[in-house]
Short mmCIF file of C-alpha atoms and ligand atoms in Angstrom, two decimals:
data_model
loop_
_atom_site.label_atom_id
_atom_site.label_comp_id
_atom_site.label_asym_id
_atom_site.label_seq_id
_atom_site.Cartn_x
_atom_site.Cartn_y
_atom_site.Cartn_z
CA MET X 90 41.81 47.74 -0.46
CA GLU X 91 41.63 44.30 1.35
CA ILE X 92 38.04 43.32 2.79
CA LYS X 93 38.61 41.06 6.25
CA THR X 94 36.02 38.68 7.23
CA ILE X 95 34.08 38.54 10.31
CA ALA X 96 35.10 36.43 12.88
CA ASP X 97 31.94 35.89 14.78
CA ILE X 98 29.11 35.24 12.60
CA ASP X 99 26.28 32.12 12.47
CA ILE X 100 26.67 30.49 9.19
CA LYS X 101 23.37 27.98 8.29
CA LEU X 102 23.30 26.97 4.94
CA ALA X 103 20.93 26.12 2.88
CA SER X 104 20.06 22.38 2.35
CA VAL X 105 19.32 22.67 -1.43
CA SER X 106 20.47 25.18 -3.36
CA LYS X 107 17.53 26.93 -6.48
CA ILE X 108 19.96 27.37 -8.62
CA LYS X 109 19.83 24.70 -11.32
CA ASP X 110 15.94 26.25 -11.13
CA VAL X 111 16.86 29.43 -13.06
CA ASP X 112 17.45 30.70 -16.39
CA PHE X 113 20.51 32.53 -16.60
CA GLU X 114 19.70 33.52 -20.09
CA THR X 115 16.31 35.04 -19.50
CA LEU X 116 16.49 37.04 -16.19
CA SER X 117 14.60 40.01 -15.56
CA PHE X 118 16.15 42.44 -13.01
CA GLY X 119 15.58 42.25 -9.46
CA ASN X 120 13.24 39.17 -9.71
CA VAL X 121 15.47 35.97 -8.59
CA PHE X 122 17.14 35.98 -5.45
CA THR X 123 20.60 33.67 -3.76
CA ASP X 124 20.31 30.95 -1.60
CA HIS X 125 21.34 33.43 1.38
CA MET X 126 21.28 36.39 2.80
CA LEU X 127 22.95 38.81 5.61
CA VAL X 128 21.18 39.52 8.79
CA CYS X 129 22.50 41.59 11.52
CA ASP X 130 20.20 43.11 13.91
CA TYR X 131 20.74 46.08 16.00
CA GLU X 132 19.32 46.94 19.61
CA ASN X 133 19.52 48.88 21.66
CA GLY X 134 22.93 50.84 21.15
CA VAL X 135 24.55 47.67 20.32
CA TRP X 136 25.41 45.49 16.73
CA LYS X 137 24.59 41.78 17.46
CA LYS X 138 26.32 39.07 15.92
CA PRO X 139 26.10 38.76 12.16
CA SER X 140 24.62 35.94 10.18
CA ILE X 141 24.22 34.31 7.18
CA GLU X 142 21.49 32.52 6.49
CA PRO X 143 18.90 31.05 3.94
CA TYR X 144 17.18 33.35 2.22
CA ALA X 145 13.57 33.34 3.27
CA PRO X 146 10.41 35.53 4.64
CA PHE X 147 11.21 36.95 8.23
CA MET X 148 8.47 37.99 11.03
CA ILE X 149 8.10 41.51 11.88
CA ASP X 150 6.23 43.47 14.09
CA PRO X 151 3.05 45.48 12.38
CA SER X 152 3.68 48.48 14.10
CA ALA X 153 7.44 48.62 13.69
CA LYS X 154 8.52 51.63 12.38
CA VAL X 155 9.91 50.98 8.99
CA PHE X 156 5.68 50.64 7.64
CA HIS X 157 4.86 53.64 9.72
CA TYR X 158 7.65 56.24 9.22
CA GLY X 159 9.33 54.94 6.53
CA GLN X 160 12.54 54.29 8.26
CA ALA X 161 14.34 52.40 5.92
CA ILE X 162 17.31 53.00 3.08
CA PHE X 163 19.54 50.87 0.73
CA GLU X 164 22.19 50.42 -1.24
CA GLY X 165 22.58 49.08 -5.23
CA MET X 166 26.10 47.48 -6.04
CA LYS X 167 27.34 44.23 -8.66
CA ALA X 168 29.46 41.86 -8.21
CA TYR X 169 31.69 40.69 -11.59
CA LYS X 170 33.24 37.29 -12.50
CA ASP X 171 36.60 37.65 -14.80
CA GLU X 172 37.64 34.83 -16.62
CA GLN X 173 39.61 33.53 -13.65
CA ASP X 174 36.25 32.88 -12.26
CA ASP X 175 37.81 35.87 -9.67
CA VAL X 176 34.74 37.75 -8.22
CA TRP X 177 35.26 41.40 -8.00
CA LEU X 178 33.83 44.48 -6.68
CA PHE X 179 33.33 47.82 -8.16
CA ARG X 180 34.42 50.98 -5.81
CA PRO X 181 32.37 49.12 -2.42
CA ASP X 182 34.03 51.45 -0.31
CA GLN X 183 31.89 54.37 -2.14
CA ASN X 184 28.97 52.22 -1.19
CA TYR X 185 29.47 51.33 2.29
CA GLU X 186 30.89 55.36 3.33
CA ARG X 187 27.04 56.38 1.65
CA PHE X 188 25.39 53.82 2.93
CA ASN X 189 26.37 55.49 6.54
CA LYS X 190 25.94 58.30 5.06
CA SER X 191 22.08 58.32 4.45
CA ALA X 192 21.83 56.53 8.09
CA VAL X 193 23.09 59.62 9.57
CA ARG X 194 20.23 61.44 7.23
CA MET X 195 17.72 58.97 8.10
CA ALA X 196 18.34 58.83 11.95
CA MET X 197 19.66 55.27 11.60
CA PRO X 198 22.56 53.53 13.09
CA GLU X 199 26.01 53.59 10.63
CA VAL X 200 26.77 49.81 10.46
CA PRO X 201 30.33 48.91 11.19
CA GLU X 202 32.77 48.10 8.25
CA ASP X 203 33.04 44.29 9.63
CA VAL X 204 29.48 43.42 8.88
CA PHE X 205 28.48 45.64 6.50
CA MET X 206 32.11 44.45 4.02
CA GLY X 207 33.22 41.70 5.89
CA GLY X 208 29.54 40.24 6.09
CA LEU X 209 28.84 40.83 2.36
CA LYS X 210 33.02 38.92 1.33
CA GLN X 211 31.69 36.06 2.84
CA LEU X 212 28.24 36.15 1.66
CA LEU X 213 29.65 36.30 -2.23
CA GLU X 214 32.01 33.54 -1.18
CA ILE X 215 29.09 30.94 -0.66
CA GLU X 216 27.10 32.93 -3.52
CA LYS X 217 29.77 32.74 -5.87
CA ASP X 218 28.24 30.57 -8.68
CA TRP X 219 25.58 32.90 -9.12
CA VAL X 220 27.87 35.09 -10.00
CA LYS X 221 28.10 34.04 -14.02
CA LYS X 222 31.20 35.14 -16.34
CA GLY X 223 30.95 37.12 -19.17
CA LYS X 224 30.43 40.95 -20.01
CA GLY X 225 26.47 41.66 -19.10
CA SER X 226 26.19 39.23 -16.36
CA SER X 227 26.49 40.42 -12.98
CA LEU X 228 25.32 39.71 -9.44
CA TYR X 229 23.18 43.01 -8.19
CA ILE X 230 23.53 43.05 -4.62
CA ARG X 231 21.32 44.85 -2.29
CA PRO X 232 22.28 46.10 0.84
CA PHE X 233 19.68 47.39 3.10
CA MET X 234 18.54 48.74 6.56
CA ILE X 235 15.09 48.74 8.47
CA ALA X 236 13.92 49.95 11.50
CA THR X 237 12.22 47.12 12.91
CA GLY X 238 11.33 48.61 16.88
CA LYS X 239 7.49 48.43 17.87
CA GLY X 240 5.11 51.39 18.11
CA VAL X 241 3.07 54.12 16.70
CA VAL X 242 5.62 56.68 18.03
CA ALA X 243 6.80 59.04 15.24
CA ALA X 244 10.21 58.99 16.72
CA PRO X 245 13.75 57.00 15.55
CA ALA X 246 13.00 53.47 16.62
CA VAL X 247 15.92 51.69 18.71
CA PHE X 248 15.45 48.44 16.94
CA TYR X 249 17.46 48.07 13.26
CA ARG X 250 17.51 45.48 10.92
CA PHE X 251 20.80 45.37 8.28
CA MET X 252 20.58 42.69 5.64
CA ILE X 253 22.01 42.31 2.20
CA ILE X 254 20.30 40.39 -0.48
CA LEU X 255 21.55 39.30 -3.66
CA SER X 256 19.82 39.31 -6.96
CA PRO X 257 21.83 37.96 -10.51
CA ALA X 258 21.39 40.16 -13.54
CA LYS X 259 21.77 40.02 -17.53
CA SER X 260 22.58 43.04 -19.30
CA TYR X 261 20.23 45.98 -18.35
CA TYR X 262 18.18 46.52 -21.62
CA SER X 263 15.48 49.35 -20.79
CA GLY X 264 14.67 49.50 -24.56
CA GLU X 265 13.86 53.30 -26.06
CA VAL X 266 13.88 55.69 -23.17
CA LYS X 267 12.14 59.33 -23.57
CA VAL X 268 11.70 61.34 -20.92
CA LEU X 269 9.57 64.40 -19.31
CA ILE X 270 11.16 67.18 -17.86
CA ALA X 271 9.70 68.04 -14.65
CA GLU X 272 8.01 71.03 -14.86
CA HIS X 273 5.53 70.52 -11.25
CA PHE X 274 7.01 67.44 -9.40
CA SER X 275 10.27 67.25 -7.40
CA ARG X 276 12.54 64.24 -6.43
CA ALA X 277 14.08 66.50 -3.86
CA ALA X 278 14.37 69.21 -1.48
CA ASN X 279 17.27 71.54 -0.26
CA GLY X 280 17.36 70.30 3.60
CA GLY X 281 15.76 67.30 2.14
CA ILE X 282 16.73 63.61 1.82
CA GLY X 283 17.58 63.56 -1.89
CA ALA X 284 21.20 62.57 -1.35
CA ALA X 285 20.22 59.75 0.41
CA LYS X 286 19.36 56.26 -0.93
CA ALA X 287 15.69 56.46 1.28
CA ALA X 288 13.53 54.37 0.69
CA GLY X 289 10.35 57.32 0.14
CA ASN X 290 12.40 58.87 -1.97
CA TYR X 291 11.62 55.92 -5.06
CA SER X 292 8.16 55.59 -3.58
CA ALA X 293 7.53 60.09 -4.03
CA GLN X 294 8.68 58.94 -7.45
CA PHE X 295 6.16 56.23 -8.29
CA TYR X 296 3.28 58.65 -9.50
CA PRO X 297 4.77 61.48 -11.35
CA THR X 298 6.28 58.64 -13.28
CA LYS X 299 3.23 56.99 -14.09
CA LEU X 300 1.73 60.46 -14.96
CA ALA X 301 4.53 60.41 -17.48
CA ASN X 302 4.53 56.32 -18.32
CA GLU X 303 1.03 57.31 -19.77
CA LYS X 304 2.20 60.17 -21.80
CA GLY X 305 4.61 57.79 -23.91
CA TYR X 306 7.53 58.68 -21.42
CA GLN X 307 9.38 56.22 -19.90
CA GLN X 308 11.65 58.72 -17.02
CA ILE X 309 11.60 62.15 -15.73
CA ILE X 310 14.35 64.48 -15.42
CA TRP X 311 14.02 65.86 -12.18
CA THR X 312 14.63 70.09 -12.38
CA ASP X 313 15.24 71.92 -9.01
CA ASP X 314 12.33 71.99 -6.73
CA ALA X 315 12.25 75.79 -6.06
CA THR X 316 12.69 77.28 -9.63
CA HIS X 317 12.54 74.06 -12.49
CA THR X 318 15.16 75.63 -14.20
CA LYS X 319 17.97 73.12 -14.05
CA LEU X 320 18.38 69.49 -14.68
CA GLU X 321 18.66 67.18 -12.03
CA GLU X 322 18.17 63.78 -12.25
CA ALA X 323 16.85 61.43 -14.29
CA GLY X 324 14.36 58.42 -12.93
CA THR X 325 17.33 56.95 -10.30
CA MET X 326 20.27 58.15 -11.99
CA ASN X 327 22.33 60.86 -12.66
CA VAL X 328 22.56 62.29 -15.75
CA PHE X 329 24.85 63.72 -18.48
CA PHE X 330 24.22 65.98 -21.65
CA ARG X 331 26.25 66.14 -24.70
CA ILE X 332 26.56 69.82 -26.41
CA ASN X 333 28.88 69.75 -29.39
CA ASP X 334 32.19 67.41 -27.85
CA THR X 335 32.16 68.72 -24.16
CA LEU X 336 30.02 66.39 -21.47
CA TYR X 337 27.75 68.26 -18.82
CA THR X 338 26.29 67.21 -15.79
CA ALA X 339 25.31 68.78 -12.23
CA PRO X 340 27.19 69.10 -9.14
CA THR X 341 25.99 66.72 -6.55
CA SER X 342 24.18 68.36 -3.75
CA GLU X 343 21.49 67.94 -1.06
CA ARG X 344 19.06 67.17 -4.07
CA ILE X 345 21.14 65.35 -6.30
CA LEU X 346 22.62 61.89 -5.37
CA ASP X 347 26.52 61.14 -5.41
CA GLY X 348 26.81 58.52 -7.44
CA VAL X 349 29.54 56.09 -8.54
CA THR X 350 29.09 55.98 -11.88
CA ARG X 351 28.74 59.85 -12.30
CA LYS X 352 31.62 60.10 -10.79
CA SER X 353 33.60 57.25 -11.92
CA LEU X 354 32.24 58.17 -15.83
CA ILE X 355 34.08 61.82 -15.20
CA ASP X 356 37.29 60.29 -14.10
CA LEU X 357 37.46 58.25 -17.20
CA ALA X 358 36.11 60.77 -19.50
CA LYS X 359 38.90 63.11 -18.34
CA ARG X 360 41.48 60.29 -18.88
CA GLU X 361 40.26 60.09 -22.59
CA ASN X 362 40.41 63.46 -23.06
CA ILE X 363 36.73 64.13 -23.44
CA ASN X 364 35.82 68.04 -22.05
CA VAL X 365 33.49 67.43 -18.73
CA GLU X 366 32.27 70.43 -17.34
CA VAL X 367 30.47 69.74 -13.84
CA ARG X 368 27.90 72.95 -13.44
CA PRO X 369 24.74 73.31 -13.12
CA VAL X 370 22.86 72.84 -16.63
CA LEU X 371 19.50 74.67 -17.01
CA VAL X 372 16.38 73.59 -19.25
CA THR X 373 16.83 76.57 -21.35
CA GLU X 374 20.22 75.51 -22.88
CA LEU X 375 19.22 72.00 -23.37
CA VAL X 376 15.93 73.19 -25.47
CA GLU X 377 18.81 75.81 -27.51
CA ALA X 378 20.64 72.95 -28.25
CA ALA X 379 18.01 70.57 -28.93
CA GLN X 380 16.99 73.65 -31.52
CA ASN X 381 20.06 74.73 -33.13
CA GLY X 382 21.56 71.20 -33.70
CA THR X 383 24.02 71.26 -31.10
CA LEU X 384 22.43 68.91 -28.79
CA GLN X 385 24.00 65.31 -29.18
CA GLU X 386 23.38 63.07 -26.59
CA ILE X 387 21.18 62.65 -22.98
CA PHE X 388 21.87 59.69 -20.92
CA GLY X 389 21.58 58.46 -17.30
CA ALA X 390 24.04 56.50 -15.16
CA GLY X 391 23.95 54.25 -12.66
CA THR X 392 24.89 50.76 -11.08
CA ALA X 393 22.09 48.89 -13.07
CA ALA X 394 22.63 49.82 -16.53
CA VAL X 395 26.29 52.11 -16.03
CA VAL X 396 24.62 54.26 -19.13
CA ASN X 397 21.25 54.80 -20.33
CA PRO X 398 20.64 56.72 -23.83
CA ILE X 399 18.04 58.82 -23.95
CA VAL X 400 16.36 59.38 -27.58
CA GLY X 401 14.28 62.66 -26.99
CA PHE X 402 12.69 64.62 -24.32
CA GLU X 403 9.52 66.80 -23.79
CA TYR X 404 9.45 70.25 -22.00
CA GLN X 405 6.44 72.63 -22.32
CA GLY X 406 4.19 69.88 -24.40
CA THR X 407 7.15 69.95 -27.32
CA TYR X 408 9.22 66.97 -27.92
CA TYR X 409 12.84 67.34 -29.13
CA GLU X 410 14.34 64.30 -30.73
CA LEU X 411 17.91 63.66 -30.27
CA PRO X 412 19.93 62.66 -33.46
CA LYS X 413 21.24 59.21 -33.93
CA LEU X 414 24.84 58.79 -33.49
CA ASP X 415 27.25 56.14 -34.45
CA GLN X 416 29.58 56.49 -32.47
CA PRO X 417 28.00 58.18 -29.10
CA VAL X 418 30.42 58.89 -26.70
CA ALA X 419 27.87 57.42 -23.96
CA LEU X 420 28.37 53.46 -25.08
CA ALA X 421 32.23 54.36 -25.50
CA LEU X 422 32.35 54.79 -21.87
CA LYS X 423 30.21 52.29 -20.70
CA GLU X 424 32.30 50.29 -22.72
CA LYS X 425 35.65 51.07 -21.01
CA LEU X 426 33.59 51.47 -17.33
CA ASN X 427 32.88 47.97 -18.40
CA ASN X 428 36.61 46.43 -19.16
CA ILE X 429 37.13 47.90 -15.81
CA GLN X 430 34.66 46.06 -13.74
CA TYR X 431 35.34 42.54 -15.95
CA LYS X 432 39.08 42.89 -15.92
CA LEU X 433 39.27 42.88 -19.33
CA GLU X 434 41.16 46.31 -19.12
CA GLU X 435 43.77 47.26 -17.15
CA ASP X 436 42.61 49.00 -14.02
CA THR X 437 45.15 52.26 -13.84
CA PHE X 438 42.29 53.84 -10.86
CA GLY X 439 42.60 51.27 -8.26
CA TRP X 440 38.52 50.88 -8.51
CA THR X 441 38.26 47.08 -8.22
CA VAL X 442 38.19 44.90 -5.16
CA LYS X 443 38.86 41.12 -5.22
CA ILE X 444 36.43 39.14 -3.06
C1 PLP B 69 21.57 55.20 -6.54
C2 PLP B 69 21.10 56.17 -7.24
C3 PLP B 69 22.17 56.93 -8.48
C4 PLP B 69 23.28 56.06 -8.96
O1 PLP B 69 24.24 56.26 -8.25
P1 PLP B 69 25.18 54.49 -8.60
O2 PLP B 69 26.11 54.67 -7.46
O3 PLP B 69 26.02 55.09 -9.92
O4 PLP B 69 24.50 53.48 -8.63
C5 PLP B 69 21.48 57.94 -9.04
N1 PLP B 69 20.30 58.68 -8.13
C6 PLP B 69 19.48 58.40 -7.00
C7 PLP B 69 18.57 58.94 -7.07
C8 PLP B 69 19.88 56.98 -6.60
O5 PLP B 69 19.28 56.49 -5.66
#
């Protein structure tokens, strides 16, 4: 895949760079942003000329629909630098497609490919010094769209703004993660917006997650809303279980987001001759496997961390601790995927795209 740049774009560069003030060794995830951002406005049915401009706050009407009706979507992806100082993206076509699927579900306009991909390429060319070399370092990319149209009337806006902001990141380590299996709260429901990266999905998780935090759990494993018997996602990540030597993960659905990391791990595991079964996984199966000693691993899968190992879970008041393994499959898969992303290993899948 080759990314074409946009011919008609306004570029206004920052007069000074903030990069000298950033300590790249002590970054906390998602708090520091680069010097520039991409902006493209949509007005009455047309996308206007995009621009790259200095990163800065902007003016927006207090009645904009994003504030009142939550019309907002986003993506999360990363850029990596190889030993030759080339910058690479990982399966950006998947993020682009998913962004527009989210847009359709939220009655927002689809963003043209040249604005999303071409704009991202041009932004990354300007910000390439912010992508640091070495495993663990990356530049987190946050494309998003908000409804900027005015009026406290509950109907879709006709004005939108698409933006891309960039945040340098070090390898993501969340500490030991214990999870609570949801018995009452739900992340998503059939017919709802769980398959979209819609902002409201995440704010709806904050309260149940806060309650879980108060009980000593970092995250929630979400179950299906109708019966709470099927294991679906872990926090804001897809989730895998290893029982004996087989990896299990639920099929994506209206309630389960189609993660790029999830599907890449499935393909990688298959290549490594690891058994993978994509099928609904029941809470009862997990509890039984924990009780009879066949449950080996649980891990979340997402762009920020690649894999996030889970050390134990609570269900119906009982805590189940997972074994401490010398060679977890989760970390072996993470290593393989990272090697492809940082161009340390041949990319036989054709997933990486050079900027
Ligand atoms: C973004 C996200 C994921 C992971 O998707 P990736 O493409 O792997 O980053 C999983 N679940 C939810 C709910 C998400 O928002």
